[in-house]
PDB file of C-alpha atoms in Angstrom:
ATOM      1  CA  MET A   1      27.156 101.433  16.232  1.00 80.00           C
ATOM      2  CA  GLU A   2      27.742  97.667  16.118  1.00 91.00           C
ATOM      3  CA  LEU A   3      25.014  95.712  17.882  1.00 96.00           C
ATOM      4  CA  ILE A   4      25.509  92.539  19.887  1.00 96.00           C
ATOM      5  CA  THR A   5      24.239  89.287  18.377  1.00 95.00           C
ATOM      6  CA  ALA A   6      22.412  86.192  19.571  1.00 93.00           C
ATOM      7  CA  ASP A   7      25.784  84.430  19.522  1.00 95.00           C
ATOM      8  CA  ASP A   8      27.089  86.954  22.045  1.00 97.00           C
ATOM      9  CA  VAL A   9      24.126  86.213  24.315  1.00 97.00           C
ATOM     10  CA  ARG A  10      24.547  82.455  23.938  1.00 96.00           C
ATOM     11  CA  ALA A  11      28.255  82.728  24.788  1.00 97.00           C
ATOM     12  CA  ALA A  12      27.321  84.722  27.879  1.00 97.00           C
ATOM     13  CA  GLU A  13      24.805  82.046  28.857  1.00 97.00           C
ATOM     14  CA  THR A  14      27.593  79.454  28.803  1.00 97.00           C
ATOM     15  CA  ARG A  15      29.848  81.631  30.990  1.00 97.00           C
ATOM     16  CA  LEU A  16      27.057  82.216  33.501  1.00 97.00           C
ATOM     17  CA  GLN A  17      26.274  78.551  34.102  1.00 95.00           C
ATOM     18  CA  GLY A  18      26.700  77.917  37.814  1.00 94.00           C
ATOM     19  CA  GLN A  19      27.344  81.620  38.447  1.00 95.00           C
ATOM     20  CA  VAL A  20      23.781  82.986  38.472  1.00 97.00           C
ATOM     21  CA  VAL A  21      20.330  81.609  39.240  1.00 97.00           C
ATOM     22  CA  ARG A  22      18.207  80.358  36.367  1.00 97.00           C
ATOM     23  CA  THR A  23      15.127  82.109  37.710  1.00 98.00           C
ATOM     24  CA  PRO A  24      11.742  80.409  37.209  1.00 97.00           C
ATOM     25  CA  LEU A  25       8.594  81.668  35.582  1.00 98.00           C
ATOM     26  CA  THR A  26       5.905  82.168  38.222  1.00 97.00           C
ATOM     27  CA  ALA A  27       2.227  83.035  38.106  1.00 96.00           C
ATOM     28  CA  GLY A  28       1.090  86.627  38.008  1.00 96.00           C
ATOM     29  CA  PRO A  29      -1.418  87.906  40.592  1.00 96.00           C
ATOM     30  CA  PRO A  30      -4.675  85.888  40.418  1.00 94.00           C
ATOM     31  CA  ASP A  31      -6.978  88.910  40.362  1.00 90.00           C
ATOM     32  CA  GLY A  32      -5.879  90.455  37.107  1.00 91.00           C
ATOM     33  CA  PRO A  33      -4.915  89.788  33.498  1.00 97.00           C
ATOM     34  CA  PRO A  34      -3.247  86.438  32.691  1.00 97.00           C
ATOM     35  CA  PHE A  35       0.550  86.660  32.582  1.00 98.00           C
ATOM     36  CA  LEU A  36       3.710  85.160  34.005  1.00 98.00           C
ATOM     37  CA  LEU A  37       6.528  86.757  35.968  1.00 98.00           C
ATOM     38  CA  LYS A  38      10.268  86.276  35.575  1.00 98.00           C
ATOM     39  CA  PRO A  39      11.514  87.164  39.111  1.00 98.00           C
ATOM     40  CA  GLU A  40      15.122  88.265  38.724  1.00 98.00           C
ATOM     41  CA  SER A  41      14.701  89.501  42.280  1.00 97.00           C
ATOM     42  CA  LEU A  42      15.649  85.920  43.235  1.00 97.00           C
ATOM     43  CA  GLN A  43      19.269  86.386  42.126  1.00 97.00           C
ATOM     44  CA  PRO A  44      21.809  86.319  45.000  1.00 95.00           C
ATOM     45  CA  THR A  45      22.205  90.091  44.713  1.00 95.00           C
ATOM     46  CA  GLY A  46      18.472  90.679  44.270  1.00 94.00           C
ATOM     47  CA  ALA A  47      18.428  91.830  40.646  1.00 95.00           C
ATOM     48  CA  PHE A  48      19.142  90.883  37.024  1.00 97.00           C
ATOM     49  CA  LYS A  49      22.312  92.996  37.058  1.00 97.00           C
ATOM     50  CA  LEU A  50      24.320  90.005  38.294  1.00 97.00           C
ATOM     51  CA  ARG A  51      24.174  88.516  34.796  1.00 98.00           C
ATOM     52  CA  GLY A  52      25.861  91.378  32.973  1.00 98.00           C
ATOM     53  CA  ALA A  53      28.383  92.029  35.729  1.00 98.00           C
ATOM     54  CA  THR A  54      29.392  88.369  35.924  1.00 98.00           C
ATOM     55  CA  ASN A  55      29.805  88.122  32.159  1.00 98.00           C
ATOM     56  CA  ALA A  56      31.980  91.246  32.100  1.00 98.00           C
ATOM     57  CA  VAL A  57      34.192  90.075  34.987  1.00 97.00           C
ATOM     58  CA  ALA A  58      34.617  86.673  33.319  1.00 97.00           C
ATOM     59  CA  LEU A  59      36.012  88.415  30.226  1.00 97.00           C
ATOM     60  CA  LEU A  60      38.685  90.450  32.060  1.00 96.00           C
ATOM     61  CA  ASP A  61      42.303  89.690  31.250  1.00 94.00           C
ATOM     62  CA  GLY A  62      44.879  88.841  33.898  1.00 92.00           C
ATOM     63  CA  ALA A  63      46.182  92.381  34.303  1.00 91.00           C
ATOM     64  CA  GLN A  64      42.690  93.806  34.727  1.00 93.00           C
ATOM     65  CA  ARG A  65      41.833  91.210  37.344  1.00 94.00           C
ATOM     66  CA  GLY A  66      44.891  92.206  39.346  1.00 94.00           C
ATOM     67  CA  THR A  67      44.301  95.953  39.173  1.00 95.00           C
ATOM     68  CA  GLY A  68      40.575  95.859  39.802  1.00 97.00           C
ATOM     69  CA  VAL A  69      37.307  97.180  38.404  1.00 98.00           C
ATOM     70  CA  VAL A  70      35.227 100.315  38.829  1.00 98.00           C
ATOM     71  CA  THR A  71      31.656 101.246  38.018  1.00 97.00           C
ATOM     72  CA  HIS A  72      29.015 103.862  38.774  1.00 93.00           C
ATOM     73  CA  SER A  73      25.646 102.680  40.052  1.00 88.00           C
ATOM     74  CA  SER A  74      22.602 103.657  42.072  1.00 74.00           C
ATOM     75  CA  GLY A  75      22.772 100.266  43.706  1.00 84.00           C
ATOM     76  CA  ASN A  76      21.871  97.094  41.815  1.00 90.00           C
ATOM     77  CA  HIS A  77      24.735  97.042  39.313  1.00 93.00           C
ATOM     78  CA  GLY A  78      27.109  98.084  42.082  1.00 94.00           C
ATOM     79  CA  GLN A  79      25.985  95.152  44.206  1.00 94.00           C
ATOM     80  CA  ALA A  80      26.253  92.799  41.257  1.00 96.00           C
ATOM     81  CA  LEU A  81      29.748  93.893  40.290  1.00 97.00           C
ATOM     82  CA  ALA A  82      30.944  93.804  43.889  1.00 97.00           C
ATOM     83  CA  TYR A  83      29.585  90.263  44.249  1.00 97.00           C
ATOM     84  CA  ALA A  84      30.969  89.013  40.925  1.00 97.00           C
ATOM     85  CA  ALA A  85      34.355  90.646  41.515  1.00 97.00           C
ATOM     86  CA  ALA A  86      34.635  89.148  44.996  1.00 96.00           C
ATOM     87  CA  ARG A  87      33.908  85.662  43.654  1.00 95.00           C
ATOM     88  CA  HIS A  88      36.787  86.080  41.191  1.00 94.00           C
ATOM     89  CA  GLY A  89      39.174  87.752  43.657  1.00 95.00           C
ATOM     90  CA  VAL A  90      39.052  91.093  41.842  1.00 97.00           C
ATOM     91  CA  PRO A  91      39.187  94.419  43.759  1.00 97.00           C
ATOM     92  CA  CYS A  92      36.084  96.548  43.142  1.00 97.00           C
ATOM     93  CA  THR A  93      35.193 100.239  43.484  1.00 97.00           C
ATOM     94  CA  VAL A  94      31.637 101.547  43.100  1.00 97.00           C
ATOM     95  CA  VAL A  95      30.831 105.222  42.556  1.00 97.00           C
ATOM     96  CA  VAL A  96      27.402 105.823  44.104  1.00 93.00           C
ATOM     97  CA  PRO A  97      25.214 108.916  43.568  1.00 87.00           C
ATOM     98  CA  GLU A  98      24.051 110.777  46.652  1.00 89.00           C
ATOM     99  CA  GLY A  99      20.547 109.751  47.666  1.00 83.00           C
ATOM    100  CA  SER A 100      20.880 106.093  46.680  1.00 82.00           C
ATOM    101  CA  PRO A 101      18.869 103.702  48.895  1.00 78.00           C
ATOM    102  CA  LYS A 102      20.852 102.878  52.008  1.00 84.00           C
ATOM    103  CA  VAL A 103      19.916  99.201  51.765  1.00 80.00           C
ATOM    104  CA  LYS A 104      21.671  98.972  48.399  1.00 83.00           C
ATOM    105  CA  VAL A 105      24.786 100.922  49.422  1.00 89.00           C
ATOM    106  CA  ASP A 106      25.172  98.849  52.590  1.00 91.00           C
ATOM    107  CA  ARG A 107      25.082  95.652  50.553  1.00 91.00           C
ATOM    108  CA  ILE A 108      27.707  96.960  48.130  1.00 94.00           C
ATOM    109  CA  ARG A 109      30.017  97.460  51.089  1.00 95.00           C
ATOM    110  CA  ALA A 110      29.050  94.069  52.525  1.00 95.00           C
ATOM    111  CA  PHE A 111      30.291  92.417  49.338  1.00 95.00           C
ATOM    112  CA  GLY A 112      33.698  93.998  49.928  1.00 95.00           C
ATOM    113  CA  ALA A 113      33.684  96.912  47.510  1.00 96.00           C
ATOM    114  CA  ARG A 114      35.034 100.401  48.113  1.00 96.00           C
ATOM    115  CA  VAL A 115      32.217 102.965  47.867  1.00 96.00           C
ATOM    116  CA  VAL A 116      32.758 106.520  46.591  1.00 96.00           C
ATOM    117  CA  THR A 117      29.732 108.818  46.993  1.00 96.00           C
ATOM    118  CA  VAL A 118      29.294 111.818  44.669  1.00 95.00           C
ATOM    119  CA  PRO A 119      26.503 114.116  43.393  1.00 92.00           C
ATOM    120  CA  PRO A 120      24.337 112.337  40.770  1.00 84.00           C
ATOM    121  CA  ASP A 121      25.675 114.381  37.849  1.00 84.00           C
ATOM    122  CA  GLN A 122      29.294 113.453  38.694  1.00 92.00           C
ATOM    123  CA  ARG A 123      28.967 109.677  38.858  1.00 89.00           C
ATOM    124  CA  GLU A 124      30.218 108.846  35.361  1.00 91.00           C
ATOM    125  CA  ALA A 125      33.022 111.413  35.366  1.00 95.00           C
ATOM    126  CA  THR A 126      34.249 110.165  38.733  1.00 97.00           C
ATOM    127  CA  ALA A 127      34.287 106.551  37.544  1.00 96.00           C
ATOM    128  CA  ARG A 128      36.232 107.543  34.416  1.00 95.00           C
ATOM    129  CA  GLY A 129      38.675 109.482  36.567  1.00 96.00           C
ATOM    130  CA  LEU A 130      39.319 106.438  38.743  1.00 95.00           C
ATOM    131  CA  ARG A 131      39.892 104.356  35.617  1.00 96.00           C
ATOM    132  CA  GLU A 132      42.486 106.825  34.383  1.00 95.00           C
ATOM    133  CA  ASN A 133      44.169 107.607  37.711  1.00 95.00           C
ATOM    134  CA  GLU A 134      44.207 104.116  39.219  1.00 96.00           C
ATOM    135  CA  GLY A 135      44.231 101.957  36.095  1.00 95.00           C
ATOM    136  CA  LEU A 136      40.934 100.267  36.975  1.00 97.00           C
ATOM    137  CA  ALA A 137      38.865  98.456  34.355  1.00 97.00           C
ATOM    138  CA  LEU A 138      35.577 100.302  33.864  1.00 97.00           C
ATOM    139  CA  ILE A 139      32.470  98.105  33.731  1.00 97.00           C
ATOM    140  CA  PRO A 140      29.506 100.447  33.153  1.00 95.00           C
ATOM    141  CA  PRO A 141      26.008  99.462  34.322  1.00 94.00           C
ATOM    142  CA  PHE A 142      24.629  99.219  30.773  1.00 96.00           C
ATOM    143  CA  ASP A 143      26.816 100.921  28.138  1.00 95.00           C
ATOM    144  CA  ASP A 144      28.956  97.856  27.463  1.00 97.00           C
ATOM    145  CA  PRO A 145      28.485  94.937  25.025  1.00 98.00           C
ATOM    146  CA  ARG A 146      29.622  92.415  27.654  1.00 98.00           C
ATOM    147  CA  VAL A 147      26.987  93.668  30.074  1.00 98.00           C
ATOM    148  CA  ILE A 148      24.227  93.791  27.459  1.00 98.00           C
ATOM    149  CA  ALA A 149      24.995  90.233  26.351  1.00 98.00           C
ATOM    150  CA  GLY A 150      24.825  89.026  29.948  1.00 98.00           C
ATOM    151  CA  GLN A 151      21.467  90.698  30.508  1.00 98.00           C
ATOM    152  CA  GLY A 152      20.195  89.120  27.298  1.00 98.00           C
ATOM    153  CA  THR A 153      20.358  85.703  28.940  1.00 98.00           C
ATOM    154  CA  VAL A 154      17.122  86.629  30.735  1.00 98.00           C
ATOM    155  CA  GLY A 155      15.469  86.612  27.312  1.00 97.00           C
ATOM    156  CA  LEU A 156      17.002  83.282  26.302  1.00 96.00           C
ATOM    157  CA  GLU A 157      15.711  81.660  29.478  1.00 97.00           C
ATOM    158  CA  ILE A 158      12.203  82.993  28.892  1.00 97.00           C
ATOM    159  CA  LEU A 159      12.186  81.622  25.336  1.00 95.00           C
ATOM    160  CA  GLU A 160      13.294  78.226  26.636  1.00 94.00           C
ATOM    161  CA  GLN A 161      10.899  78.163  29.610  1.00 95.00           C
ATOM    162  CA  SER A 162       7.791  79.321  27.734  1.00 93.00           C
ATOM    163  CA  PRO A 163       7.906  78.305  24.061  1.00 92.00           C
ATOM    164  CA  GLU A 164       4.435  79.831  23.645  1.00 93.00           C
ATOM    165  CA  VAL A 165       5.537  83.311  24.746  1.00 96.00           C
ATOM    166  CA  ARG A 166       4.459  86.088  22.394  1.00 96.00           C
ATOM    167  CA  THR A 167       5.209  89.207  24.468  1.00 97.00           C
ATOM    168  CA  ILE A 168       8.065  89.957  26.858  1.00 98.00           C
ATOM    169  CA  VAL A 169       7.671  93.100  28.959  1.00 98.00           C
ATOM    170  CA  VAL A 170      10.848  94.671  30.330  1.00 98.00           C
ATOM    171  CA  PRO A 171      11.679  97.769  32.387  1.00 98.00           C
ATOM    172  CA  VAL A 172      13.875 100.420  30.766  1.00 98.00           C
ATOM    173  CA  GLY A 173      16.405 102.578  32.579  1.00 96.00           C
ATOM    174  CA  GLY A 174      19.812 102.668  30.924  1.00 95.00           C
ATOM    175  CA  GLY A 175      18.497 100.129  28.452  1.00 97.00           C
ATOM    176  CA  GLY A 176      20.949  97.271  28.962  1.00 98.00           C
ATOM    177  CA  LEU A 177      18.336  94.697  29.958  1.00 98.00           C
ATOM    178  CA  ALA A 178      15.898  95.731  27.227  1.00 98.00           C
ATOM    179  CA  SER A 179      18.698  95.736  24.637  1.00 98.00           C
ATOM    180  CA  GLY A 180      19.817  92.239  25.587  1.00 98.00           C
ATOM    181  CA  VAL A 181      16.324  90.761  25.823  1.00 98.00           C
ATOM    182  CA  ALA A 182      15.248  92.342  22.531  1.00 97.00           C
ATOM    183  CA  THR A 183      18.375  90.947  20.877  1.00 96.00           C
ATOM    184  CA  ALA A 184      17.579  87.453  22.111  1.00 95.00           C
ATOM    185  CA  ALA A 185      13.947  87.657  20.997  1.00 93.00           C
ATOM    186  CA  ARG A 186      14.581  89.267  17.629  1.00 85.00           C
ATOM    187  CA  THR A 187      17.494  87.044  16.590  1.00 82.00           C
ATOM    188  CA  VAL A 188      16.405  83.723  18.107  1.00 80.00           C
ATOM    189  CA  ARG A 189      12.706  83.854  17.229  1.00 79.00           C
ATOM    190  CA  PRO A 190      12.177  86.754  14.816  1.00 72.00           C
ATOM    191  CA  HIS A 191       8.583  87.703  13.946  1.00 75.00           C
ATOM    192  CA  HIS A 192       7.204  85.553  16.785  1.00 88.00           C
ATOM    193  CA  VAL A 193       8.006  87.461  19.985  1.00 95.00           C
ATOM    194  CA  ARG A 194       7.575  91.170  20.611  1.00 95.00           C
ATOM    195  CA  VAL A 195       9.446  93.008  23.340  1.00 97.00           C
ATOM    196  CA  VAL A 196       7.781  95.958  25.053  1.00 98.00           C
ATOM    197  CA  GLY A 197       9.738  98.389  27.228  1.00 98.00           C
ATOM    198  CA  VAL A 198       8.276 100.220  30.228  1.00 98.00           C
ATOM    199  CA  GLU A 199       9.352 103.499  31.836  1.00 98.00           C
ATOM    200  CA  PRO A 200       7.909 105.748  34.542  1.00 98.00           C
ATOM    201  CA  GLU A 201       6.203 108.828  33.133  1.00 98.00           C
ATOM    202  CA  LEU A 202       8.563 110.883  35.283  1.00 98.00           C
ATOM    203  CA  ALA A 203      11.685 109.343  33.705  1.00 97.00           C
ATOM    204  CA  ALA A 204      10.552 108.706  30.125  1.00 98.00           C
ATOM    205  CA  ASP A 205      13.692 109.738  28.259  1.00 97.00           C
ATOM    206  CA  ALA A 206      13.794 106.484  26.273  1.00 98.00           C
ATOM    207  CA  ALA A 207      10.198 106.909  25.139  1.00 98.00           C
ATOM    208  CA  GLU A 208      10.992 110.442  23.978  1.00 98.00           C
ATOM    209  CA  SER A 209      14.193 109.297  22.284  1.00 98.00           C
ATOM    210  CA  LEU A 210      12.442 106.525  20.353  1.00 98.00           C
ATOM    211  CA  ARG A 211       9.544 108.806  19.444  1.00 97.00           C
ATOM    212  CA  THR A 212      11.799 111.579  18.095  1.00 97.00           C
ATOM    213  CA  GLY A 213      14.400 109.285  16.530  1.00 97.00           C
ATOM    214  CA  SER A 214      17.344 110.879  18.337  1.00 97.00           C
ATOM    215  CA  LEU A 215      18.901 110.308  21.765  1.00 98.00           C
ATOM    216  CA  VAL A 216      17.402 112.544  24.441  1.00 96.00           C
ATOM    217  CA  THR A 217      18.947 112.867  27.902  1.00 95.00           C
ATOM    218  CA  TRP A 218      16.948 114.059  30.891  1.00 95.00           C
ATOM    219  CA  PRO A 219      18.833 115.748  33.767  1.00 92.00           C
ATOM    220  CA  PRO A 220      19.029 113.971  37.156  1.00 87.00           C
ATOM    221  CA  GLU A 221      16.700 116.494  38.792  1.00 89.00           C
ATOM    222  CA  ARG A 222      14.024 115.469  36.296  1.00 94.00           C
ATOM    223  CA  THR A 223      14.429 111.685  36.405  1.00 94.00           C
ATOM    224  CA  GLY A 224      14.918 111.884  40.173  1.00 90.00           C
ATOM    225  CA  ARG A 225      11.218 112.600  40.628  1.00 95.00           C
ATOM    226  CA  THR A 226      10.253 108.942  40.174  1.00 96.00           C
ATOM    227  CA  MET A 227      10.240 106.487  43.068  1.00 95.00           C
ATOM    228  CA  ALA A 228      11.778 103.932  40.680  1.00 95.00           C
ATOM    229  CA  ASP A 229      15.380 104.790  41.577  1.00 89.00           C
ATOM    230  CA  GLY A 230      16.856 101.999  39.460  1.00 88.00           C
ATOM    231  CA  VAL A 231      15.685 103.613  36.205  1.00 94.00           C
ATOM    232  CA  ARG A 232      16.621 107.233  36.853  1.00 91.00           C
ATOM    233  CA  VAL A 233      19.482 106.920  34.353  1.00 89.00           C
ATOM    234  CA  CYS A 234      19.155 107.599  30.622  1.00 94.00           C
ATOM    235  CA  LEU A 235      20.012 105.586  27.526  1.00 97.00           C
ATOM    236  CA  SER A 236      23.484 105.647  26.009  1.00 96.00           C
ATOM    237  CA  GLU A 237      24.205 105.843  22.289  1.00 97.00           C
ATOM    238  CA  ARG A 238      24.821 102.080  22.379  1.00 98.00           C
ATOM    239  CA  THR A 239      21.578 101.087  24.093  1.00 98.00           C
ATOM    240  CA  PHE A 240      19.588 103.613  22.053  1.00 98.00           C
ATOM    241  CA  ALA A 241      20.891 101.964  18.878  1.00 98.00           C
ATOM    242  CA  HIS A 242      19.822  98.544  20.142  1.00 98.00           C
ATOM    243  CA  LEU A 243      16.353  99.671  21.197  1.00 98.00           C
ATOM    244  CA  ARG A 244      15.727 101.655  18.046  1.00 97.00           C
ATOM    245  CA  ALA A 245      16.570  98.575  15.975  1.00 96.00           C
ATOM    246  CA  ARG A 246      14.996  95.846  18.093  1.00 96.00           C
ATOM    247  CA  LEU A 247      12.455  97.069  20.661  1.00 97.00           C
ATOM    248  CA  ASP A 248       8.892  96.738  19.363  1.00 96.00           C
ATOM    249  CA  GLU A 249       7.182  99.284  21.614  1.00 97.00           C
ATOM    250  CA  ILE A 250       7.647 101.365  24.742  1.00 98.00           C
ATOM    251  CA  VAL A 251       4.957 102.480  27.201  1.00 98.00           C
ATOM    252  CA  THR A 252       4.929 104.525  30.402  1.00 98.00           C
ATOM    253  CA  VAL A 253       3.281 104.129  33.806  1.00 98.00           C
ATOM    254  CA  THR A 254       2.454 106.584  36.580  1.00 98.00           C
ATOM    255  CA  GLU A 255       3.840 106.655  40.099  1.00 98.00           C
ATOM    256  CA  GLU A 256       0.486 105.493  41.431  1.00 98.00           C
ATOM    257  CA  GLU A 257       0.498 102.545  39.033  1.00 98.00           C
ATOM    258  CA  ILE A 258       4.025 101.599  40.066  1.00 98.00           C
ATOM    259  CA  ALA A 259       3.063 101.685  43.739  1.00 98.00           C
ATOM    260  CA  HIS A 260      -0.032  99.591  43.046  1.00 98.00           C
ATOM    261  CA  ALA A 261       2.072  97.007  41.195  1.00 98.00           C
ATOM    262  CA  VAL A 262       4.519  96.679  44.096  1.00 98.00           C
ATOM    263  CA  ALA A 263       1.610  96.001  46.452  1.00 97.00           C
ATOM    264  CA  THR A 264      -0.150  93.664  44.028  1.00 98.00           C
ATOM    265  CA  LEU A 265       2.970  91.553  43.466  1.00 98.00           C
ATOM    266  CA  ALA A 266       3.510  91.341  47.223  1.00 97.00           C
ATOM    267  CA  HIS A 267      -0.037  90.304  48.081  1.00 96.00           C
ATOM    268  CA  GLY A 268      -0.918  88.362  44.931  1.00 96.00           C
ATOM    269  CA  SER A 269       2.379  86.721  43.919  1.00 96.00           C
ATOM    270  CA  ARG A 270       4.290  86.798  47.213  1.00 96.00           C
ATOM    271  CA  LEU A 271       7.182  88.717  45.648  1.00 97.00           C
ATOM    272  CA  VAL A 272       9.216  91.482  47.263  1.00 97.00           C
ATOM    273  CA  THR A 273       9.739  93.977  44.465  1.00 97.00           C
ATOM    274  CA  GLU A 274      11.392  97.380  44.308  1.00 95.00           C
ATOM    275  CA  PRO A 275       9.524 100.072  42.329  1.00 97.00           C
ATOM    276  CA  SER A 276      11.856  99.715  39.336  1.00 97.00           C
ATOM    277  CA  GLY A 277      11.318  95.971  39.392  1.00 97.00           C
ATOM    278  CA  ALA A 278       7.541  96.375  39.252  1.00 98.00           C
ATOM    279  CA  LEU A 279       7.456  98.504  36.090  1.00 98.00           C
ATOM    280  CA  ALA A 280       6.786  95.669  33.640  1.00 98.00           C
ATOM    281  CA  ALA A 281       4.048  94.188  35.815  1.00 98.00           C
ATOM    282  CA  ALA A 282       2.502  97.653  36.206  1.00 98.00           C
ATOM    283  CA  ALA A 283       2.185  97.967  32.426  1.00 98.00           C
ATOM    284  CA  VAL A 284       0.402  94.622  32.218  1.00 98.00           C
ATOM    285  CA  LEU A 285      -1.832  95.214  35.236  1.00 98.00           C
ATOM    286  CA  THR A 286      -3.019  98.550  33.819  1.00 97.00           C
ATOM    287  CA  GLY A 287      -3.743  97.054  30.405  1.00 97.00           C
ATOM    288  CA  ARG A 288      -1.129  99.123  28.575  1.00 97.00           C
ATOM    289  CA  VAL A 289       0.259  95.800  27.420  1.00 97.00           C
ATOM    290  CA  ALA A 290      -2.537  93.524  26.250  1.00 95.00           C
ATOM    291  CA  THR A 291      -2.684  89.856  27.249  1.00 96.00           C
ATOM    292  CA  ALA A 292      -4.413  86.833  25.744  1.00 93.00           C
ATOM    293  CA  PRO A 293      -7.444  85.603  27.749  1.00 92.00           C
ATOM    294  CA  GLY A 294      -6.722  82.238  29.326  1.00 92.00           C
ATOM    295  CA  ARG A 295      -3.143  82.214  27.986  1.00 95.00           C
ATOM    296  CA  PRO A 296      -0.800  83.425  30.737  1.00 96.00           C
ATOM    297  CA  GLU A 297       2.162  81.689  29.098  1.00 95.00           C
ATOM    298  CA  GLU A 298       1.996  84.117  26.166  1.00 97.00           C
ATOM    299  CA  THR A 299       2.985  87.206  28.218  1.00 98.00           C
ATOM    300  CA  VAL A 300       5.996  87.422  30.536  1.00 98.00           C
ATOM    301  CA  ALA A 301       6.789  90.465  32.673  1.00 98.00           C
ATOM    302  CA  ILE A 302      10.334  90.679  33.993  1.00 98.00           C
ATOM    303  CA  VAL A 303      10.624  91.577  37.675  1.00 98.00           C
ATOM    304  CA  SER A 304      14.048  93.150  37.449  1.00 97.00           C
ATOM    305  CA  GLY A 305      14.858  93.533  41.147  1.00 96.00           C
ATOM    306  CA  GLY A 306      13.732  93.330  44.745  1.00 95.00           C
ATOM    307  CA  ASN A 307      16.234  95.517  46.587  1.00 90.00           C
ATOM    308  CA  VAL A 308      13.709  97.865  48.109  1.00 91.00           C
ATOM    309  CA  ASP A 309      14.145  99.992  51.215  1.00 87.00           C
ATOM    310  CA  PRO A 310      12.146  98.214  53.964  1.00 90.00           C
ATOM    311  CA  GLU A 311      10.369 101.402  55.019  1.00 91.00           C
ATOM    312  CA  VAL A 312       9.374 102.193  51.423  1.00 92.00           C
ATOM    313  CA  PHE A 313       8.155  98.645  50.895  1.00 94.00           C
ATOM    314  CA  ALA A 314       6.127  98.667  54.094  1.00 94.00           C
ATOM    315  CA  ARG A 315       4.452 101.910  53.079  1.00 95.00           C
ATOM    316  CA  LEU A 316       3.622 100.683  49.560  1.00 95.00           C
ATOM    317  CA  VAL A 317       2.134  97.352  50.615  1.00 94.00           C
ATOM    318  CA  ALA A 318       0.173  98.637  53.605  1.00 90.00           C
TER     319      ALA A 318
END
């Protein structure tokens, strides 16, 4: 499996100029270990997914732009692709698994996309069927080099914004963000920055895959137990290859720790964060990822998204 390179990420960074927000580094909660946050929740669509989707849409040829694009997504990538496609005048279809947060599905529709709802285990097959039957260009949420390169720009920005960074902590679902960030860190500043992935204990397929050395896929009824709906998907062969080669470590957090992180980021850092987006911070807050005393700039936790159901958020921060 051919891996993307730092040049791919740099090329994506050039394409994304003026198309996505260069999110800042902000202070972590004051009552806890010293670290910084990279709030991708501040993107126009509320999550880092806008980077990969925008890069992929920018690389479509003329025929593909005319016919349209399709993807499968629990919400954030669907929103991102719908937004990016609309900005480029490209028709968009999003296959959404049943049970996806209503707030995310409503926003996909608001951006002008057609929504097709199916059982969770049929999402990929349905998207492939639409590609074949309607001639749509498939832009997967993570199993695509264009998408991975776009997500990697998060890592490039962190390296530029905090030259002293030594550890970048990133949530892992399908692995696109972690693959891109690890590529940026390993190829731009090898031996100086480690990248640590974080999964919920209830959806730890990547941790098992990396531990056993072979790709392991958990069924939807197993990953569906976690409140972190954005990471209920499993790695692909492509993202597994990237993480096996470039991710330094992977840790897991409990549901209670995820909930605590959502509340802590809200009260301590004034950030609205969905459970998936709080994974990296949860790993730091619990001490599973060590920090340097008095050196917050050395550890950066990526807040991957803030598209949380209002009722869920209210319950978690109460």
